[in-house]
Coordinates of C-alpha atoms in Angstrom, one line a residue:
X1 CA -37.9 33.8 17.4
X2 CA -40.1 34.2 20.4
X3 CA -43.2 31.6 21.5
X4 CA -45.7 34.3 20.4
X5 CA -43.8 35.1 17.2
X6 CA -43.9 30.8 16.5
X7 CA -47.4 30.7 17.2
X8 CA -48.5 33.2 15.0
X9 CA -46.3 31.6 12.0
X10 CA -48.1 28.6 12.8
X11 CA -51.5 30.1 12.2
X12 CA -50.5 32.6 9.2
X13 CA -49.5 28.4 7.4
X14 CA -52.4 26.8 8.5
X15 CA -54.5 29.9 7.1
X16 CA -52.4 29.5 3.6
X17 CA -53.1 25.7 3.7
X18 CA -56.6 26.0 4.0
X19 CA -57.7 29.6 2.3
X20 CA -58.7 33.0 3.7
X21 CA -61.7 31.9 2.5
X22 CA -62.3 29.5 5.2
X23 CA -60.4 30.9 8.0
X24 CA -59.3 34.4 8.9
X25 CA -56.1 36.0 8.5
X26 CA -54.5 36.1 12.0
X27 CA -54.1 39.5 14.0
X28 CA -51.5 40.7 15.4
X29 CA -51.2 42.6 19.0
X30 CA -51.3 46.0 17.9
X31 CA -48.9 46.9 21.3
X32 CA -45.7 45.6 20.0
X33 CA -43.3 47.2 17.7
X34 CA -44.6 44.1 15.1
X35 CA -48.3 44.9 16.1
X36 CA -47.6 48.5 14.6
X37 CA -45.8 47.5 11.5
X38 CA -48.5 44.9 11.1
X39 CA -51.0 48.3 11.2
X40 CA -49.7 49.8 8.5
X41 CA -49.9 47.4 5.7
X42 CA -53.2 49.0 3.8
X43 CA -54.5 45.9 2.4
X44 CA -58.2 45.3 2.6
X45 CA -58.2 41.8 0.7
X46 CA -57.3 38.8 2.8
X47 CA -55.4 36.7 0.7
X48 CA -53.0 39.9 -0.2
X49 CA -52.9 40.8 3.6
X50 CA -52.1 37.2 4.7
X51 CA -49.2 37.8 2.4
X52 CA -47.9 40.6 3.5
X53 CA -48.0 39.4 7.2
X54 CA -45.7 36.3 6.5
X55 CA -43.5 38.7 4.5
X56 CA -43.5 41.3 7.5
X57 CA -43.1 38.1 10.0
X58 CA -40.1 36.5 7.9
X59 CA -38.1 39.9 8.0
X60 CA -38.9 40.2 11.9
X61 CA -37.7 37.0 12.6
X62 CA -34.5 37.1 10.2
X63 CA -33.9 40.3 12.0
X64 CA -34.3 39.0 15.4
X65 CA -31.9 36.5 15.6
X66 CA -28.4 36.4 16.8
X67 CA -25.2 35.5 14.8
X68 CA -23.6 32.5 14.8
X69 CA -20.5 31.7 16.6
X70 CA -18.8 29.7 14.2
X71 CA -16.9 26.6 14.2
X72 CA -13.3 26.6 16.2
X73 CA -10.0 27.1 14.7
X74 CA -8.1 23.4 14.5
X75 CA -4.8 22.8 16.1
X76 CA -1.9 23.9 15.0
X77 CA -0.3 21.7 13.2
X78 CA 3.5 20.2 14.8
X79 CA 6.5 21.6 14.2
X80 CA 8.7 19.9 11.4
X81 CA 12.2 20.5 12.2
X82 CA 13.7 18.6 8.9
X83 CA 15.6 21.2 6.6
X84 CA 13.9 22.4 3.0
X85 CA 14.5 20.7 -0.1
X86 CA 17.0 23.1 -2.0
X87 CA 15.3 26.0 -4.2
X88 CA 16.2 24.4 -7.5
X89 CA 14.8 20.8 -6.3
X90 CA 11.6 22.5 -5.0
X91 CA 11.3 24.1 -8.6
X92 CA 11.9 21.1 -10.4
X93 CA 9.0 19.0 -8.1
X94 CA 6.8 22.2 -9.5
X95 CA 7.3 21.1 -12.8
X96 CA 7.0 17.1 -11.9
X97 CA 3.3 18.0 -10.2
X98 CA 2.9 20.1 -13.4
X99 CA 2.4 23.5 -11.6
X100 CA 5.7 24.8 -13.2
X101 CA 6.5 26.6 -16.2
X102 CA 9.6 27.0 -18.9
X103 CA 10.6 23.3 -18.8
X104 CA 9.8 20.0 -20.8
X105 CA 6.6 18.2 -18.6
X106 CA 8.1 14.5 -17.9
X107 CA 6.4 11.8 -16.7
X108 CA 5.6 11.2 -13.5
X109 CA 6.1 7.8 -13.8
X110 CA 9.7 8.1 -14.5
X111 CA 11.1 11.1 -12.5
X112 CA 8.9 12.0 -9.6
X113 CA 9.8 8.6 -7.5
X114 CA 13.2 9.4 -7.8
X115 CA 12.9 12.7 -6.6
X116 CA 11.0 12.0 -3.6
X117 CA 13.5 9.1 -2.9
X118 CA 16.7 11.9 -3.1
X119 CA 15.0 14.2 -0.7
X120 CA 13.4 11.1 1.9
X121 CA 17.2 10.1 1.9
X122 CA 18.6 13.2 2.4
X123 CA 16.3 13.8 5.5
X124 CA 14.8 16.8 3.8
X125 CA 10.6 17.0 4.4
X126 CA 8.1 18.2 1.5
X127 CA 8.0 21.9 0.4
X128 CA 5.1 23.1 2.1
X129 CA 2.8 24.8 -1.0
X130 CA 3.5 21.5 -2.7
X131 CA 2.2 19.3 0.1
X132 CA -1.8 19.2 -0.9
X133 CA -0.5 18.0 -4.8
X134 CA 1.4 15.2 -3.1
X135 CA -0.8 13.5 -1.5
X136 CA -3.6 14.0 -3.9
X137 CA -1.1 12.2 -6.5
X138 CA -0.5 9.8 -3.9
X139 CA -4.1 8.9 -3.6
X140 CA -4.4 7.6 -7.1
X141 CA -0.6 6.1 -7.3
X142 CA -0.7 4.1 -4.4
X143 CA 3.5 3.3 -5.6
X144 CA 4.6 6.8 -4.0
X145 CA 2.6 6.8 -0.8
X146 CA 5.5 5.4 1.4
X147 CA 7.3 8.6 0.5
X148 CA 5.1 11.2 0.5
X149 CA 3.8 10.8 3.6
X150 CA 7.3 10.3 4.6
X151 CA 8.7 13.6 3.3
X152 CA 4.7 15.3 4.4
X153 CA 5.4 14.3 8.4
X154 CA 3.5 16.1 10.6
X155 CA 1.9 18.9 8.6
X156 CA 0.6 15.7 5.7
X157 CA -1.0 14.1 8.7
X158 CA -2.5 17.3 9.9
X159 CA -3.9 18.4 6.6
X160 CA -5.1 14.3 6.4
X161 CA -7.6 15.1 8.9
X162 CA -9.1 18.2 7.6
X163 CA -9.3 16.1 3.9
X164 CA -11.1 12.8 3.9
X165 CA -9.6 12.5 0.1
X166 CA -6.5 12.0 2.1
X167 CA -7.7 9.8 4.8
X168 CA -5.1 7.2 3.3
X169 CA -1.9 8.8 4.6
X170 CA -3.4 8.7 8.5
X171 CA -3.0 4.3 7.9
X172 CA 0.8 4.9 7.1
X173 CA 3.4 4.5 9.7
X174 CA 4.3 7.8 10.6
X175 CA 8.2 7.0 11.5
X176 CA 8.8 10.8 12.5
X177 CA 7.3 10.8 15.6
X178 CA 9.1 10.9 19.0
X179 CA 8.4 8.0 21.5
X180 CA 5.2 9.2 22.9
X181 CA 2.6 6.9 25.0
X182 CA -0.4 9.0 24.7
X183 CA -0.4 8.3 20.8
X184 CA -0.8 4.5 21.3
X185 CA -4.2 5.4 23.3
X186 CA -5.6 9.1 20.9
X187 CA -3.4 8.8 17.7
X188 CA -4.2 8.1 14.2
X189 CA -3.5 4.1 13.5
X190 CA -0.1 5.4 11.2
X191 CA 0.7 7.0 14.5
X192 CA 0.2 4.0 16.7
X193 CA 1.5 1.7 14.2
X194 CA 4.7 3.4 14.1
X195 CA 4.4 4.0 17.8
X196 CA 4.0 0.0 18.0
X197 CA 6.8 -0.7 15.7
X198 CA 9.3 1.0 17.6
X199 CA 8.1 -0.4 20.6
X200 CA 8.2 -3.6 19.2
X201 CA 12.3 -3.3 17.7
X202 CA 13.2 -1.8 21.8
X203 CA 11.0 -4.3 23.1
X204 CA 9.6 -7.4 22.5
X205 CA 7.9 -8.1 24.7
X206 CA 6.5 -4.8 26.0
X207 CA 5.1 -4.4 22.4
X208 CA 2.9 -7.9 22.5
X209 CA 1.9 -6.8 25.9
X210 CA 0.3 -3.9 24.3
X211 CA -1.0 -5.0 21.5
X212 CA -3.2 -7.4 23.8
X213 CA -4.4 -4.4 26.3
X214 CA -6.5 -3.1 22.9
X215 CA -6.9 -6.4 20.7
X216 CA -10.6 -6.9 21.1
X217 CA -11.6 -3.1 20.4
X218 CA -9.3 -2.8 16.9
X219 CA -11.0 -3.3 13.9
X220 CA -10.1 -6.6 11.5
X221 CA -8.2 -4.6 9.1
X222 CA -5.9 -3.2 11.8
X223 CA -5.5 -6.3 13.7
X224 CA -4.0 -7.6 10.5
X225 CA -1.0 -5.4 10.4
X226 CA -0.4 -5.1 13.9
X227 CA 0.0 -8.8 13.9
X228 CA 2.6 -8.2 11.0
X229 CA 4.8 -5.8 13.4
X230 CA 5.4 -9.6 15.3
X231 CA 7.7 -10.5 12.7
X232 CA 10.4 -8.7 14.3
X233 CA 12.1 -10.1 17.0
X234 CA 9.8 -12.8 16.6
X235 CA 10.1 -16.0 18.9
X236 CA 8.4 -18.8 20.9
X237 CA 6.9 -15.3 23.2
X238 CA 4.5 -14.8 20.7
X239 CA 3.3 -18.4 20.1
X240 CA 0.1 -18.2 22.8
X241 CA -0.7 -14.3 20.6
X242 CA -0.3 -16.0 17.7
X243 CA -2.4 -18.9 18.7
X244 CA -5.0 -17.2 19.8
X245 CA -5.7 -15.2 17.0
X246 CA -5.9 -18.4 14.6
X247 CA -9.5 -18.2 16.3
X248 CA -9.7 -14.8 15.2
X249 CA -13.4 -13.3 13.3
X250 CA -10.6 -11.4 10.3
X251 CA -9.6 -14.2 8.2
X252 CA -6.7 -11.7 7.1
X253 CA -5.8 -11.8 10.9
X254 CA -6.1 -16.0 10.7
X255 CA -3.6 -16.2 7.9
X256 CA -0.9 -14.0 9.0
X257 CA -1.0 -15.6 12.7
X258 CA -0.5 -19.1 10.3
X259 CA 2.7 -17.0 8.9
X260 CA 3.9 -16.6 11.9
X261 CA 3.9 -19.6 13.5
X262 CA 5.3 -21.6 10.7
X263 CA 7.9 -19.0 11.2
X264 CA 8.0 -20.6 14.7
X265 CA 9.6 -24.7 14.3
X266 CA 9.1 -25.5 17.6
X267 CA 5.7 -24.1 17.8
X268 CA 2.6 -26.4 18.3
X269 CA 1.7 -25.1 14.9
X270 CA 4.4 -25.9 13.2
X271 CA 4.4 -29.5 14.5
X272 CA 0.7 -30.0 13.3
X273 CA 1.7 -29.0 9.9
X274 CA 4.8 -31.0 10.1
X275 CA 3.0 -34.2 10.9
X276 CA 0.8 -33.7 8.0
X277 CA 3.7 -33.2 5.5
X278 CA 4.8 -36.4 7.0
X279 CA 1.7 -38.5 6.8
X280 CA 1.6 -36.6 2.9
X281 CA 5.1 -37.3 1.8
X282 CA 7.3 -40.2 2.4
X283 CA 11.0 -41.0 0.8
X284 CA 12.0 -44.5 0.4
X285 CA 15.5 -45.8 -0.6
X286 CA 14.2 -47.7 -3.7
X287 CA 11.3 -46.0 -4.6
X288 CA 11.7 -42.6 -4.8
X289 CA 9.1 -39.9 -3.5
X290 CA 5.3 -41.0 -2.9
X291 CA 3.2 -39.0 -2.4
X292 CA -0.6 -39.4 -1.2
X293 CA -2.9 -35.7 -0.2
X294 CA -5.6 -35.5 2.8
X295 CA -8.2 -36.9 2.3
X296 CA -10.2 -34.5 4.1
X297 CA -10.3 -31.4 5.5
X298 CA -10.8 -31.3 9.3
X299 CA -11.7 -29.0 12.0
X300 CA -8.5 -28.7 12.8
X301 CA -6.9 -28.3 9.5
X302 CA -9.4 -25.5 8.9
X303 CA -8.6 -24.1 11.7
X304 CA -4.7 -24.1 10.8
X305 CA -5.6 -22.0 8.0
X306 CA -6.6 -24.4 5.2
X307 CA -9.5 -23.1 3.6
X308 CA -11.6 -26.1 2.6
X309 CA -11.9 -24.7 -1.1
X310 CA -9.7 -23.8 -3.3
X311 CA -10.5 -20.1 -4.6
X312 CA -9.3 -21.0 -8.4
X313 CA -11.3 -24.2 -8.3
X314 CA -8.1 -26.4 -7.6
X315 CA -9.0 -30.1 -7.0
X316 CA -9.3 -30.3 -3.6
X317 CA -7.3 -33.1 -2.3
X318 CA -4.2 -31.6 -4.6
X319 CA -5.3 -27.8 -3.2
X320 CA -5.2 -29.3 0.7
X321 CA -1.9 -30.2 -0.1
X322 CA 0.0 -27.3 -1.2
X323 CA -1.7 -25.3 1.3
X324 CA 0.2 -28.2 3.9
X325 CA 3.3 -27.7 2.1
X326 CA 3.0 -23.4 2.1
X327 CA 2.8 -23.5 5.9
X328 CA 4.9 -26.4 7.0
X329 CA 8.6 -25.0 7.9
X330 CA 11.3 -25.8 5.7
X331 CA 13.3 -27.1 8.2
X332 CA 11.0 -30.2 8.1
X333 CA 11.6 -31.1 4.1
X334 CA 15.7 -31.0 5.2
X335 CA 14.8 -33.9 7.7
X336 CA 12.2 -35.7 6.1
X337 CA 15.0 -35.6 2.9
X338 CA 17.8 -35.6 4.4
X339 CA 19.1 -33.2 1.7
X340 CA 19.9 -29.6 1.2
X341 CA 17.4 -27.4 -0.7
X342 CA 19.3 -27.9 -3.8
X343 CA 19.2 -31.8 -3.6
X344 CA 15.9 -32.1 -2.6
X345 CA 14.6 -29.9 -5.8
X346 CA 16.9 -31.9 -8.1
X347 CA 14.7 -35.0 -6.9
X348 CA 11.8 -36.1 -9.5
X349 CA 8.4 -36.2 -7.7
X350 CA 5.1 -37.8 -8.7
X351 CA 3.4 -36.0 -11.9
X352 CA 0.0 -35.4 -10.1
X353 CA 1.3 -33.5 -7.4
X354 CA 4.9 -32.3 -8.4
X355 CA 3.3 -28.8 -9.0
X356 CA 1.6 -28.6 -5.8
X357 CA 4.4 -29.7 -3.8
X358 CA 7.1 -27.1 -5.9
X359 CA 4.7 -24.4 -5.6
X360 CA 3.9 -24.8 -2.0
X361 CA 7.9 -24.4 -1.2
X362 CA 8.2 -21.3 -3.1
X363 CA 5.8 -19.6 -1.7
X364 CA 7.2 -21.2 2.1
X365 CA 10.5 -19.6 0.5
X366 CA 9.0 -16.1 0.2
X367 CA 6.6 -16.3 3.3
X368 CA 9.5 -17.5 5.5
X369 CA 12.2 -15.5 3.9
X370 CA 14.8 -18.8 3.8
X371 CA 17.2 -17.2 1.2
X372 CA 18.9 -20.8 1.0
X373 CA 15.0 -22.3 0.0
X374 CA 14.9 -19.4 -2.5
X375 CA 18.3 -19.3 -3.9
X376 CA 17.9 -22.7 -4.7
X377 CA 14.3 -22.4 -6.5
X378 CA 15.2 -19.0 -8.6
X379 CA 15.7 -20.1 -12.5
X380 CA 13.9 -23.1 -12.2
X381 CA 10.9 -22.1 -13.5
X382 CA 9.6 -20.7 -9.7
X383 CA 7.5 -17.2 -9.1
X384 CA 9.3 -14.4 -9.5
X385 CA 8.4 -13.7 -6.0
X386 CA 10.9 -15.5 -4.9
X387 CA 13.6 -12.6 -6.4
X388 CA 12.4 -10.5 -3.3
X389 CA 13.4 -12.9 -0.7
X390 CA 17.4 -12.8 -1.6
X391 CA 19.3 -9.9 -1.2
X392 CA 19.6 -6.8 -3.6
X393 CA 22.8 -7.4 -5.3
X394 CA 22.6 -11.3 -6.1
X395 CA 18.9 -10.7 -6.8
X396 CA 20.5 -8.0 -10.0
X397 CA 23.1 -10.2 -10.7
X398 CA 20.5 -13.8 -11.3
X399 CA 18.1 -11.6 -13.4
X400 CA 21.2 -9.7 -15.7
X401 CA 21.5 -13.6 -16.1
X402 CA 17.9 -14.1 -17.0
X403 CA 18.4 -11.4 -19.5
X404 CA 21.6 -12.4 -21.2
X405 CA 20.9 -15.9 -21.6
X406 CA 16.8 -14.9 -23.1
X407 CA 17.2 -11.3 -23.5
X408 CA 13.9 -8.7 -22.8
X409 CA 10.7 -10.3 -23.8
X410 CA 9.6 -12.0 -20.6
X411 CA 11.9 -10.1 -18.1
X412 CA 9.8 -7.0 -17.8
X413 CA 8.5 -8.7 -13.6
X414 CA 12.4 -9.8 -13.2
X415 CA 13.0 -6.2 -13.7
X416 CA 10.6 -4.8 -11.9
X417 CA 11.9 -6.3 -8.9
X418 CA 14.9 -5.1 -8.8
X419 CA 15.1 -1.7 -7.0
X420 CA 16.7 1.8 -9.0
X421 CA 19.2 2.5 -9.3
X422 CA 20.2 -0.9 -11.3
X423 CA 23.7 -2.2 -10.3
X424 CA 25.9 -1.9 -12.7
X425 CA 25.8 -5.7 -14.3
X426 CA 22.1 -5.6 -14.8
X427 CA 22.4 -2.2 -16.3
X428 CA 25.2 -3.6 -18.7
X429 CA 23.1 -6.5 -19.7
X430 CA 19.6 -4.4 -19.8
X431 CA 21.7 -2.0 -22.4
X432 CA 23.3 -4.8 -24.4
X433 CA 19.8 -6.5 -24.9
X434 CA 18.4 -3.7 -26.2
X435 CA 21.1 -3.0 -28.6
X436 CA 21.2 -6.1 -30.3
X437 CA 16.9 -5.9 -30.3
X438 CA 17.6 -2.4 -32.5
X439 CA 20.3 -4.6 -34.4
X440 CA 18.0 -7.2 -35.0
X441 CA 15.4 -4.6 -36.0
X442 CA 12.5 -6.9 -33.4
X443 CA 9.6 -5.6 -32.9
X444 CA 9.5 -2.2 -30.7
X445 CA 6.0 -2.1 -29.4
X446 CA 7.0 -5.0 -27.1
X447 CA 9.9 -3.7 -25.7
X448 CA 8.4 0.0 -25.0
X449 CA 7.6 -1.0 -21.1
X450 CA 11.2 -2.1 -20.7
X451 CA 12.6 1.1 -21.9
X452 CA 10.1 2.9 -20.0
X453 CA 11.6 1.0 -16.6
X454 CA 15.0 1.6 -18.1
X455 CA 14.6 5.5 -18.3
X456 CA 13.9 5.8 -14.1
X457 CA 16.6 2.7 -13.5
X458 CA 19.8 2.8 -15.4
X459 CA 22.4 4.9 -14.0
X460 CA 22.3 8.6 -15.1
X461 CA 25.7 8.0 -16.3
X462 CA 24.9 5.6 -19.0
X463 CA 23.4 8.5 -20.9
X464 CA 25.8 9.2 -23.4
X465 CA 25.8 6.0 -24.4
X466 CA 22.5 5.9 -25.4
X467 CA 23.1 9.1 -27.1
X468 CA 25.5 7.2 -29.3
X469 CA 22.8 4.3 -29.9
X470 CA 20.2 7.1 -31.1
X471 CA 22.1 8.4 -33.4
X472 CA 23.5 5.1 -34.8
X473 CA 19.6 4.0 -35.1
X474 CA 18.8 7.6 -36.9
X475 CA 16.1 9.8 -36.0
X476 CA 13.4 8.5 -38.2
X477 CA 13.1 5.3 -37.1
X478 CA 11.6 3.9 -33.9
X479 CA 14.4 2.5 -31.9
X480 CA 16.4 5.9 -32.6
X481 CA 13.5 7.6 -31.1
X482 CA 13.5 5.6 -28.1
X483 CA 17.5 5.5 -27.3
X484 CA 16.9 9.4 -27.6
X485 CA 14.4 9.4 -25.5
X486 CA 16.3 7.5 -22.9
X487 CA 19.4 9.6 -23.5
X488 CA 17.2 12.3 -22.6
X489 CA 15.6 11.1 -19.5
X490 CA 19.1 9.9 -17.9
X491 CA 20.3 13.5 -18.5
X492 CA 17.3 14.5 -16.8
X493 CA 17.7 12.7 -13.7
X494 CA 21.3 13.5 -13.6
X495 CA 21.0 17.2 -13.3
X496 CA 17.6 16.7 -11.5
X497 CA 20.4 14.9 -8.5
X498 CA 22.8 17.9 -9.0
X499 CA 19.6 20.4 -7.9
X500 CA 19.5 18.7 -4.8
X501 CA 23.3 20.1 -3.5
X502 CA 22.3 23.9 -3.7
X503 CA 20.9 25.9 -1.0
X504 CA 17.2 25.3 0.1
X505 CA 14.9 26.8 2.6
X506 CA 16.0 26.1 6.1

């Protein structure tokens, strides 16, 4: 649209705001190929000639103006050179995502994990068609991201940037990617996490060193789990980092550098904490354990990490001191006691404070990963949490305990933290518990989420058995329903593991 053409628009609106009546309808300059047009329209009457103007005008400038270029193609997205899942394992993920046809629908929650497992561990990467359903499942189970943006690689992180619905996967650690310095300065924070990470297992200190070039400019949520890469190869290097960011703006940030550096014994942190267990706790010969909390909270303590109130309402003196005991190192309790783990929990401790004190070393235990702290605290009554800290087998083999000694009804968390497949004790004692509850004809609503976890974490090879248990039960009745059910599942997964050894896309 030229000047002229804009100025006479101008006047053709300000003549329609304020009436032909008023003001007269605009002319045009009869020389121009729009002055002639404008000649022929035949109306005599103002307002119908002001009309036909702006119509006339409308089409002239419509016709006037140039195409658009358009927006520019993206890049190409990276190679993946990982082989294709094998055609029968690429159909059976179409029927998981429920894009597939001729077979029963099962539940995501019981099949799907496993199958993304079997092909992340057999190095394969993500059917491409199926890609997009991934990681829009993945954005409402947040359980299956790890995976799928493991078996997406490069072509998930692509499409993530074209998607904000699947801005999620670009905050995963992309561990595909080659060693590549540019990506720590223009990557995606999965990219320079995992960039970081590696960095950090090669070199310690080279990683730190990095970490600080960019530290100010990161946002609070990022600084958080960069600090958490530290944790490897962590030592008294890091304790100036660490320090520092206790004086961080994230509080996130604040409380893992605390982590850390109780991590650390001979860190300065460590020894502030210690002296306040020390001042809090005291053993005598004769009189056992006293025991006597802050009774305030300083600068200093605050500073250490110890909020000043508790978030559940704890009393606070009580509160101060389980946050002292969570972040003093373990080490400590062995010397102030003189004891091993296992002694020192034996020992009785004051009423008033017994649960502060008990609490605060299992979640040290966890924090701190001190299997020997842990190992000591699991069947006393202790978090659950504590289960992750030991390792996989002996953590099976204490809850099949749990479950023989108190069978199913309050083992549903034990379970859960035990990683599928079960061994093969806790899948003996998971199966013998629920064969005497169908004995015993107890309740079935409340075992329904343990069968549930049952069907994705027995071995496939127990199915038969629990074929046998069906039919025992009958078909009419609940629990014969169930042990079909499960029957049926475990035969599910085993031939949906036998798909994966056929031939695939390359």
């Amino acid at each position: 649209m030229t000047a002229d053409t804009e100025v006479l628009w101008r006047d053709l609106v300000s003549t329609a705001l304020v009436g032909t009546a008023k003001r007269g309808v605009p002319e045009i300059e009869p020389g121009s190929a729009l002055g002639a047009a404008a000649a022929a329209v035949g109306h005599t009457d103002p307002a119908e000639r002001l009309l036909d103007l702006a119509a006339l005008l409308v089409v002239h400038r419509r016709a006037g103006r140039l195409p658009g270029t358009g927006a520019g193609l993206p890049p190409r997205s990276a190679a993946d050179p990982r082989p294709g899942v094998p055609d029968r394992a690429r159909a059976r993920l179409r029927v998981l995502l429920g894009s597939g046809t001729g077979e029963r629908r099962t539940a995501i929650a019981e099949l799907l994990p496993e199958w993304l497992a079997e092909a992340r561990a057999r190095g394969c990467r993500a059917p491409e068609p199926e890609v997009p359903a991934l990681l829009d499942l993945a954005r409402a189970h947040t359980e299956l991201r790890e995976d799928v943006a493991a078996l997406a690689g490069p072509r998930g992180r692509w499409l993530a940037q074209l998607n904000p619905d699947w801005t999620w996967l670009t905050r995963i650690s992309a561990a595909d990617l080659a060693p590549d310095g540019g990506v720590w300065e223009h990557g995606l924070f999965g990219e320079r996490l995992a960039y970081v990470t590696a960095l950090r297992e090669r070199d310690a200190d080279a990683a730190r060193e990095l970490l600080a070039t960019t530290w100010r400019g990161e946002p609070a949520e990022d600084r958080a789990q960069f600090l958490a890469v530290l944790r490897v190869g962590l030592s008294t290097a890091d304790e100036p980092f660490l320090e520092a960011a206790l004086d961080d703006r994230g509080k996130a940030v604040r409380a893992g550098a605390a982590a850390l550096l109780s991590a650390l014994p001979e860190s300065a942190f460590a020894r502030r904490m210690a002296d306040r267990a020390r001042a809090c706790v005291r053993v005598h010969p004769a009189m056992g354990v006293s025991v006597v909390p802050p009774e305030t909270c300083d600068e200093a303590m605050r500073r250490d990490g110890i909020a000043e109130k508790s978030p559940t309402g704890r009393e606070e003196r009580a509160w101060w001191l389980g946050e002292i005991v969570a972040a003093t190192p373990l080490a400590v309790w062995t010397e102030i006691f003189g004891e091993t783990p296992a002694e020192i929990l034996r020992r009785p401790l004051p009423r008033r404070t017994a649960g502060d004190i008990r609490d605060g070393w299992a979640r040290a235990a966890v924090t701190q990963g001190d299997v020997a702290w842990a190992r000591a605290q699991v069947g006393r009554g202790a978090p659950t949490r504590l289960l992750s800290v030991l390792p996989v087998t002996e953590r099976a083999v204490h809850v099949a305990d749990h479950v023989r000694e108190h069978g199913l009804s309050e083992a549903f968390q034990l379970l859960a933290g035990c990683p599928a497949v079960w061994p093969e004790p806790l899948g003996r004692a998971v199966a013998d518990a629920l064969s005497q509850a169908a004995r015993e004809s107890a309740y079935p609503w409340s075992f329904s989420g343990v069968t549930g976890l049952a069907a994705r974490s027995l071995d496939p090879a127990m199915a038969e058995e629990f074929a046998e248990l069906a039919a025992k039960a009958g078909e009419d009745g609940y629990w014969g329903r169930a042990f079909g059910e499960l029957a049926g599942t475990l035969r599910e997964r085993a031939v949906m593991r036998g798909e994966f050894g056929g031939g695939g896309v390359p």
